PDB file of C-alpha atoms in Angstrom:
ATOM      1  CA  GLU R 230      49.234  17.585-112.476  1.00  0.00           C
ATOM      2  CA  PRO R 231      46.301  15.700-110.233  1.00  0.00           C
ATOM      3  CA  GLU R 232      42.916  18.499-110.366  1.00  0.00           C
ATOM      4  CA  VAL R 233      39.726  18.055-109.068  1.00  0.00           C
ATOM      5  CA  THR R 234      37.177  16.869-111.764  1.00  0.00           C
ATOM      6  CA  GLN R 235      33.197  17.756-111.521  1.00  0.00           C
ATOM      7  CA  THR R 236      29.843  16.579-113.598  1.00  0.00           C
ATOM      8  CA  PRO R 237      28.117  17.642-114.806  1.00  0.00           C
ATOM      9  CA  SER R 238      29.533  20.725-115.659  1.00  0.00           C
ATOM     10  CA  HIS R 239      25.860  22.078-116.599  1.00  0.00           C
ATOM     11  CA  GLN R 240      22.572  21.091-114.618  1.00  0.00           C
ATOM     12  CA  VAL R 241      19.325  22.270-115.714  1.00  0.00           C
ATOM     13  CA  THR R 242      16.391  21.568-113.348  1.00  0.00           C
ATOM     14  CA  GLN R 243      12.695  21.625-112.383  1.00  0.00           C
ATOM     15  CA  MET R 244      12.014  23.723-109.113  1.00  0.00           C
ATOM     16  CA  GLY R 245      11.550  21.174-106.472  1.00  0.00           C
ATOM     17  CA  GLN R 246      13.679  18.551-107.893  1.00  0.00           C
ATOM     18  CA  GLU R 247      16.387  16.542-106.372  1.00  0.00           C
ATOM     19  CA  VAL R 248      20.078  17.019-107.910  1.00  0.00           C
ATOM     20  CA  ILE R 249      22.937  15.160-107.291  1.00  0.00           C
ATOM     21  CA  LEU R 250      26.706  17.257-107.966  1.00  0.00           C
ATOM     22  CA  ARG R 251      29.541  14.684-108.343  1.00  0.00           C
ATOM     23  CA  CYS R 252      33.189  15.850-107.249  1.00  0.00           C
ATOM     24  CA  VAL R 253      36.242  13.196-107.691  1.00  0.00           C
ATOM     25  CA  PRO R 254      38.969  14.966-105.235  1.00  0.00           C
ATOM     26  CA  ILE R 255      42.619  14.578-105.999  1.00  0.00           C
ATOM     27  CA  SER R 256      43.648  11.302-105.195  1.00  0.00           C
ATOM     28  CA  ASN R 257      45.635  11.899-101.767  1.00  0.00           C
ATOM     29  CA  HIS R 258      43.217  14.418-100.216  1.00  0.00           C
ATOM     30  CA  LEU R 259      41.734  13.759 -97.114  1.00  0.00           C
ATOM     31  CA  TYR R 260      39.700  16.901 -96.602  1.00  0.00           C
ATOM     32  CA  PHE R 261      36.968  18.133 -99.106  1.00  0.00           C
ATOM     33  CA  TYR R 262      34.403  20.748 -99.496  1.00  0.00           C
ATOM     34  CA  TRP R 263      31.289  22.379-100.953  1.00  0.00           C
ATOM     35  CA  TYR R 264      31.424  26.036-101.929  1.00  0.00           C
ATOM     36  CA  ARG R 265      28.493  27.807-104.601  1.00  0.00           C
ATOM     37  CA  GLN R 266      28.971  31.395-106.362  1.00  0.00           C
ATOM     38  CA  ILE R 267      25.098  32.922-107.177  1.00  0.00           C
ATOM     39  CA  LEU R 268      26.217  34.905-110.650  1.00  0.00           C
ATOM     40  CA  GLY R 269      27.998  38.193-109.751  1.00  0.00           C
ATOM     41  CA  GLN R 270      28.088  37.589-105.939  1.00  0.00           C
ATOM     42  CA  LYS R 271      31.336  35.948-104.138  1.00  0.00           C
ATOM     43  CA  VAL R 272      32.186  32.156-103.348  1.00  0.00           C
ATOM     44  CA  GLU R 273      30.005  31.096-100.098  1.00  0.00           C
ATOM     45  CA  PHE R 274      31.144  28.040 -98.186  1.00  0.00           C
ATOM     46  CA  LEU R 275      28.345  25.254 -98.155  1.00  0.00           C
ATOM     47  CA  VAL R 276      30.182  22.153 -96.111  1.00  0.00           C
ATOM     48  CA  SER R 277      33.940  20.239 -94.970  1.00  0.00           C
ATOM     49  CA  PHE R 278      34.025  16.576 -94.490  1.00  0.00           C
ATOM     50  CA  TYR R 279      36.579  14.704 -93.482  1.00  0.00           C
ATOM     51  CA  ASN R 280      36.733  11.236 -92.067  1.00  0.00           C
ATOM     52  CA  ASN R 281      33.546   9.903 -93.753  1.00  0.00           C
ATOM     53  CA  GLU R 282      31.682  12.850 -92.104  1.00  0.00           C
ATOM     54  CA  ILE R 283      31.227  16.637 -91.703  1.00  0.00           C
ATOM     55  CA  SER R 284      33.334  18.879 -89.978  1.00  0.00           C
ATOM     56  CA  GLU R 285      31.372  22.281 -90.638  1.00  0.00           C
ATOM     57  CA  LYS R 286      28.680  23.718 -92.517  1.00  0.00           C
ATOM     58  CA  SER R 287      27.443  27.245 -93.051  1.00  0.00           C
ATOM     59  CA  GLU R 288      24.181  28.272 -92.344  1.00  0.00           C
ATOM     60  CA  ILE R 289      23.498  28.038 -95.837  1.00  0.00           C
ATOM     61  CA  PHE R 290      23.687  24.005 -95.552  1.00  0.00           C
ATOM     62  CA  ASP R 291      20.373  23.597 -94.628  1.00  0.00           C
ATOM     63  CA  ASP R 292      18.274  20.156 -94.553  1.00  0.00           C
ATOM     64  CA  GLN R 293      17.549  21.035 -98.061  1.00  0.00           C
ATOM     65  CA  PHE R 294      21.437  19.880 -99.164  1.00  0.00           C
ATOM     66  CA  SER R 295      23.427  16.892 -98.249  1.00  0.00           C
ATOM     67  CA  VAL R 296      26.786  15.621 -98.974  1.00  0.00           C
ATOM     68  CA  GLU R 297      28.185  11.855 -98.969  1.00  0.00           C
ATOM     69  CA  ARG R 298      31.329   9.747-100.039  1.00  0.00           C
ATOM     70  CA  PRO R 299      29.830   6.742-101.373  1.00  0.00           C
ATOM     71  CA  ASP R 300      32.798   4.844-102.714  1.00  0.00           C
ATOM     72  CA  GLY R 301      36.551   5.580-102.392  1.00  0.00           C
ATOM     73  CA  SER R 302      36.617   8.626-105.191  1.00  0.00           C
ATOM     74  CA  ASN R 303      33.208  10.034-105.351  1.00  0.00           C
ATOM     75  CA  PHE R 304      31.684  13.256-103.218  1.00  0.00           C
ATOM     76  CA  THR R 305      28.548  14.520-104.407  1.00  0.00           C
ATOM     77  CA  LEU R 306      26.248  17.150-103.016  1.00  0.00           C
ATOM     78  CA  LYS R 307      22.615  16.541-103.132  1.00  0.00           C
ATOM     79  CA  ILE R 308      19.858  19.155-103.060  1.00  0.00           C
ATOM     80  CA  ARG R 309      16.652  18.224-102.410  1.00  0.00           C
ATOM     81  CA  SER R 310      13.361  20.216-103.767  1.00  0.00           C
ATOM     82  CA  THR R 311      15.554  22.878-105.573  1.00  0.00           C
ATOM     83  CA  LYS R 312      14.243  26.600-105.702  1.00  0.00           C
ATOM     84  CA  LEU R 313      14.793  29.265-107.702  1.00  0.00           C
ATOM     85  CA  GLU R 314      17.560  30.227-105.265  1.00  0.00           C
ATOM     86  CA  ASP R 315      19.845  27.724-105.849  1.00  0.00           C
ATOM     87  CA  SER R 316      20.656  28.640-109.184  1.00  0.00           C
ATOM     88  CA  ALA R 317      24.325  29.130-108.986  1.00  0.00           C
ATOM     89  CA  MET R 318      28.108  27.913-109.473  1.00  0.00           C
ATOM     90  CA  TYR R 319      28.549  24.674-107.331  1.00  0.00           C
ATOM     91  CA  PHE R 320      32.593  24.162-106.475  1.00  0.00           C
ATOM     92  CA  CYS R 321      33.745  21.345-105.074  1.00  0.00           C
ATOM     93  CA  ALA R 322      37.525  21.103-103.498  1.00  0.00           C
ATOM     94  CA  SER R 323      39.619  19.240-101.660  1.00  0.00           C
ATOM     95  CA  SER R 324      42.967  19.897-100.268  1.00  0.00           C
ATOM     96  CA  GLU R 325      45.172  16.903 -98.598  1.00  0.00           C
ATOM     97  CA  LEU R 326      45.272  18.202 -95.101  1.00  0.00           C
ATOM     98  CA  ALA R 327      43.042  21.120 -93.425  1.00  0.00           C
ATOM     99  CA  ARG R 328      45.733  22.648 -91.870  1.00  0.00           C
ATOM    100  CA  GLN R 329      48.526  24.737 -93.709  1.00  0.00           C
ATOM    101  CA  GLU R 330      47.250  23.411 -96.623  1.00  0.00           C
ATOM    102  CA  THR R 331      45.639  25.293-100.089  1.00  0.00           C
ATOM    103  CA  GLN R 332      42.421  23.983-101.277  1.00  0.00           C
ATOM    104  CA  TYR R 333      42.240  22.618-104.925  1.00  0.00           C
ATOM    105  CA  PHE R 334      39.173  23.815-106.856  1.00  0.00           C
ATOM    106  CA  GLY R 335      37.155  22.016-109.163  1.00  0.00           C
ATOM    107  CA  PRO R 336      35.804  23.533-112.520  1.00  0.00           C
ATOM    108  CA  GLY R 337      32.357  23.665-111.214  1.00  0.00           C
ATOM    109  CA  THR R 338      28.595  22.680-111.813  1.00  0.00           C
ATOM    110  CA  ARG R 339      26.481  25.735-112.820  1.00  0.00           C
ATOM    111  CA  LEU R 340      22.859  24.841-112.350  1.00  0.00           C
ATOM    112  CA  LEU R 341      20.285  26.396-113.286  1.00  0.00           C
ATOM    113  CA  VAL R 342      16.532  25.452-111.272  1.00  0.00           C
ATOM    114  CA  LEU R 343      13.582  26.415-113.720  1.00  0.00           C
TER     115      LEU R 343
ATOM    116  CA  GLY E  52      31.341  37.811 -87.920  1.00  0.00           C
ATOM    117  CA  GLN E  53      33.703  37.588 -91.050  1.00  0.00           C
ATOM    118  CA  ASN E  54      34.179  41.000 -93.078  1.00  0.00           C
ATOM    119  CA  ILE E  55      36.637  41.377 -95.838  1.00  0.00           C
ATOM    120  CA  ASP E  56      37.084  44.097 -98.298  1.00  0.00           C
ATOM    121  CA  GLN E  57      38.615  44.151-101.642  1.00  0.00           C
ATOM    122  CA  PRO E  58      38.285  46.691-104.535  1.00  0.00           C
ATOM    123  CA  THR E  59      35.476  46.206-106.798  1.00  0.00           C
ATOM    124  CA  GLU E  60      37.075  47.129-109.974  1.00  0.00           C
ATOM    125  CA  MET E  61      40.746  48.320-111.216  1.00  0.00           C
ATOM    126  CA  THR E  62      42.358  48.427-114.572  1.00  0.00           C
ATOM    127  CA  ALA E  63      45.859  48.336-115.462  1.00  0.00           C
ATOM    128  CA  THR E  64      47.489  49.126-118.464  1.00  0.00           C
ATOM    129  CA  GLU E  65      49.512  45.605-120.011  1.00  0.00           C
ATOM    130  CA  GLY E  66      52.962  45.742-119.086  1.00  0.00           C
ATOM    131  CA  ALA E  67      52.786  47.665-115.714  1.00  0.00           C
ATOM    132  CA  ILE E  68      52.445  46.938-111.815  1.00  0.00           C
ATOM    133  CA  VAL E  69      49.192  46.623-109.824  1.00  0.00           C
ATOM    134  CA  GLN E  70      48.596  46.037-106.308  1.00  0.00           C
ATOM    135  CA  ILE E  71      45.150  44.639-105.026  1.00  0.00           C
ATOM    136  CA  ASN E  72      44.390  45.373-101.459  1.00  0.00           C
ATOM    137  CA  CYS E  73      42.592  43.827 -99.177  1.00  0.00           C
ATOM    138  CA  THR E  74      41.577  43.848 -95.754  1.00  0.00           C
ATOM    139  CA  TYR E  75      39.599  41.689 -93.127  1.00  0.00           C
ATOM    140  CA  GLN E  76      38.213  41.228 -89.772  1.00  0.00           C
ATOM    141  CA  THR E  77      38.092  38.113 -88.486  1.00  0.00           C
ATOM    142  CA  SER E  78      38.597  35.631 -85.812  1.00  0.00           C
ATOM    143  CA  GLY E  79      40.013  32.060 -85.663  1.00  0.00           C
ATOM    144  CA  PHE E  80      42.485  33.612 -88.552  1.00  0.00           C
ATOM    145  CA  ASN E  81      44.431  30.735 -89.850  1.00  0.00           C
ATOM    146  CA  GLY E  82      45.942  32.604 -93.288  1.00  0.00           C
ATOM    147  CA  LEU E  83      45.123  34.677 -96.125  1.00  0.00           C
ATOM    148  CA  PHE E  84      45.129  33.090 -99.710  1.00  0.00           C
ATOM    149  CA  TRP E  85      44.495  35.280-102.997  1.00  0.00           C
ATOM    150  CA  TYR E  86      42.703  33.186-105.909  1.00  0.00           C
ATOM    151  CA  GLN E  87      42.348  33.926-109.863  1.00  0.00           C
ATOM    152  CA  GLN E  88      39.195  33.599-111.477  1.00  0.00           C
ATOM    153  CA  HIS E  89      38.407  34.407-114.822  1.00  0.00           C
ATOM    154  CA  ALA E  90      34.708  34.745-115.747  1.00  0.00           C
ATOM    155  CA  GLY E  91      32.513  31.245-115.422  1.00  0.00           C
ATOM    156  CA  GLU E  92      35.612  29.392-114.002  1.00  0.00           C
ATOM    157  CA  ALA E  93      36.919  27.834-111.229  1.00  0.00           C
ATOM    158  CA  PRO E  94      39.584  29.609-108.660  1.00  0.00           C
ATOM    159  CA  THR E  95      42.826  29.342-109.505  1.00  0.00           C
ATOM    160  CA  PHE E  96      45.534  29.689-106.199  1.00  0.00           C
ATOM    161  CA  LEU E  97      47.707  32.061-106.257  1.00  0.00           C
ATOM    162  CA  SER E  98      49.350  32.212-103.235  1.00  0.00           C
ATOM    163  CA  TYR E  99      49.257  32.282 -99.680  1.00  0.00           C
ATOM    164  CA  ASN E 100      50.576  33.995 -96.253  1.00  0.00           C
ATOM    165  CA  VAL E 101      49.941  33.047 -92.559  1.00  0.00           C
ATOM    166  CA  LEU E 102      53.345  35.074 -90.928  1.00  0.00           C
ATOM    167  CA  ASP E 103      53.850  38.653 -91.760  1.00  0.00           C
ATOM    168  CA  GLY E 104      55.737  39.766 -94.652  1.00  0.00           C
ATOM    169  CA  LEU E 105      56.056  38.964 -98.737  1.00  0.00           C
ATOM    170  CA  GLU E 106      55.728  36.043-100.563  1.00  0.00           C
ATOM    171  CA  GLU E 107      56.859  36.267-104.067  1.00  0.00           C
ATOM    172  CA  LYS E 108      55.887  33.794-106.751  1.00  0.00           C
ATOM    173  CA  GLY E 109      57.270  34.816-110.044  1.00  0.00           C
ATOM    174  CA  ARG E 110      55.156  37.728-111.107  1.00  0.00           C
ATOM    175  CA  PHE E 111      52.996  37.486-108.395  1.00  0.00           C
ATOM    176  CA  SER E 112      54.009  38.482-104.726  1.00  0.00           C
ATOM    177  CA  SER E 113      51.476  38.337-101.488  1.00  0.00           C
ATOM    178  CA  PHE E 114      51.824  40.563 -98.363  1.00  0.00           C
ATOM    179  CA  LEU E 115      50.468  40.269 -94.719  1.00  0.00           C
ATOM    180  CA  SER E 116      50.053  42.181 -92.000  1.00  0.00           C
ATOM    181  CA  ARG E 117      48.572  40.547 -89.249  1.00  0.00           C
ATOM    182  CA  SER E 118      48.240  43.386 -86.972  1.00  0.00           C
ATOM    183  CA  LYS E 119      46.429  45.438 -89.371  1.00  0.00           C
ATOM    184  CA  GLY E 120      44.231  43.074 -90.750  1.00  0.00           C
ATOM    185  CA  TYR E 121      45.664  43.685 -93.892  1.00  0.00           C
ATOM    186  CA  SER E 122      47.073  42.128 -97.013  1.00  0.00           C
ATOM    187  CA  TYR E 123      47.802  42.996-100.739  1.00  0.00           C
ATOM    188  CA  LEU E 124      48.503  41.362-104.457  1.00  0.00           C
ATOM    189  CA  LEU E 125      51.414  42.202-106.375  1.00  0.00           C
ATOM    190  CA  LEU E 126      51.007  41.559-110.043  1.00  0.00           C
ATOM    191  CA  LYS E 127      54.175  42.729-112.087  1.00  0.00           C
ATOM    192  CA  GLU E 128      54.555  43.066-115.714  1.00  0.00           C
ATOM    193  CA  LEU E 129      50.836  42.600-116.952  1.00  0.00           C
ATOM    194  CA  GLN E 130      49.578  40.688-119.121  1.00  0.00           C
ATOM    195  CA  MET E 131      46.214  40.839-121.110  1.00  0.00           C
ATOM    196  CA  LYS E 132      45.822  36.926-119.963  1.00  0.00           C
ATOM    197  CA  ASP E 133      45.792  39.090-116.732  1.00  0.00           C
ATOM    198  CA  SER E 134      42.471  40.267-116.786  1.00  0.00           C
ATOM    199  CA  ALA E 135      40.334  38.135-114.191  1.00  0.00           C
ATOM    200  CA  SER E 136      38.590  38.332-110.990  1.00  0.00           C
ATOM    201  CA  TYR E 137      40.893  38.822-107.800  1.00  0.00           C
ATOM    202  CA  LEU E 138      39.565  36.890-104.978  1.00  0.00           C
ATOM    203  CA  CYS E 139      40.944  37.549-100.975  1.00  0.00           C
ATOM    204  CA  ALA E 140      40.463  34.285 -98.865  1.00  0.00           C
ATOM    205  CA  VAL E 141      40.517  33.899 -95.244  1.00  0.00           C
ATOM    206  CA  ARG E 142      40.909  30.740 -93.674  1.00  0.00           C
ATOM    207  CA  VAL E 143      39.398  30.605 -90.577  1.00  0.00           C
ATOM    208  CA  SER E 144      39.407  27.602 -87.966  1.00  0.00           C
ATOM    209  CA  SER E 145      36.443  26.999 -86.088  1.00  0.00           C
ATOM    210  CA  GLY E 146      37.750  24.202 -83.445  1.00  0.00           C
ATOM    211  CA  ALA E 147      36.031  21.865 -84.771  1.00  0.00           C
ATOM    212  CA  GLY E 148      39.083  20.303 -87.039  1.00  0.00           C
ATOM    213  CA  SER E 149      37.975  21.745 -90.282  1.00  0.00           C
ATOM    214  CA  TYR E 150      39.318  25.421 -91.875  1.00  0.00           C
ATOM    215  CA  GLN E 151      36.612  27.380 -94.097  1.00  0.00           C
ATOM    216  CA  LEU E 152      38.073  29.738 -96.288  1.00  0.00           C
ATOM    217  CA  THR E 153      35.571  33.387 -96.324  1.00  0.00           C
ATOM    218  CA  PHE E 154      35.802  35.148 -99.516  1.00  0.00           C
ATOM    219  CA  GLY E 155      35.707  38.517-100.536  1.00  0.00           C
ATOM    220  CA  LYS E 156      33.878  39.852-103.856  1.00  0.00           C
ATOM    221  CA  GLY E 157      36.488  39.606-105.905  1.00  0.00           C
ATOM    222  CA  THR E 158      38.384  42.894-108.055  1.00  0.00           C
ATOM    223  CA  LYS E 159      37.440  42.695-111.222  1.00  0.00           C
ATOM    224  CA  LEU E 160      41.332  43.589-112.802  1.00  0.00           C
ATOM    225  CA  SER E 161      41.035  44.585-116.573  1.00  0.00           C
ATOM    226  CA  VAL E 162      43.988  44.846-118.301  1.00  0.00           C
ATOM    227  CA  ILE E 163      44.441  47.142-120.799  1.00  0.00           C
ATOM    228  CA  PRO E 164      46.834  47.677-123.594  1.00  0.00           C
TER     229      PRO E 164
END
């Protein structure tokens, strides 16, 4: 069964550094999403992406964040100048269409900012 | 804004039935999802309701009442492996062509022998 994959599974970085989290969505899916989950808290929407542009973003997704689809398979989340509070699990999700379609989540990248 | 409420924790016995409730107040409602999340893992899709009524899927059923802003997830014949967090998520339409999921805090279910 097709699945969303993410790399790395874990990332440790120093405060102020930049990180890039990578995702490979399910191949025939057209909509891509990033969510984060701070330890012990709820899953929060960050951004959705369709047709090579951002469809929607939350207030969390400020200028520190950017997304890109550099090729036909990868979908990346870049976090510039990381802060301690960026430590969280970051989930990528994809859906075949936006409407009436389930979002399937990847296994997540656990980011720790020291 | 969006508000989703579900109990923080529940405990049930192996083999029993448990109902996890979720209430929501949202604008742009476009469906309600239930996900299962084991500790440290990704949310896994369980069920989806967009119309009122009951959707059954094996041991899991989910109910939706849009007029009441209410849903429940029913788990039958509980197994130890069902111990996990159950996330209620509402899909909202922003009108910008995107359909983000807004999650509740999750209900941590513990299944005991």
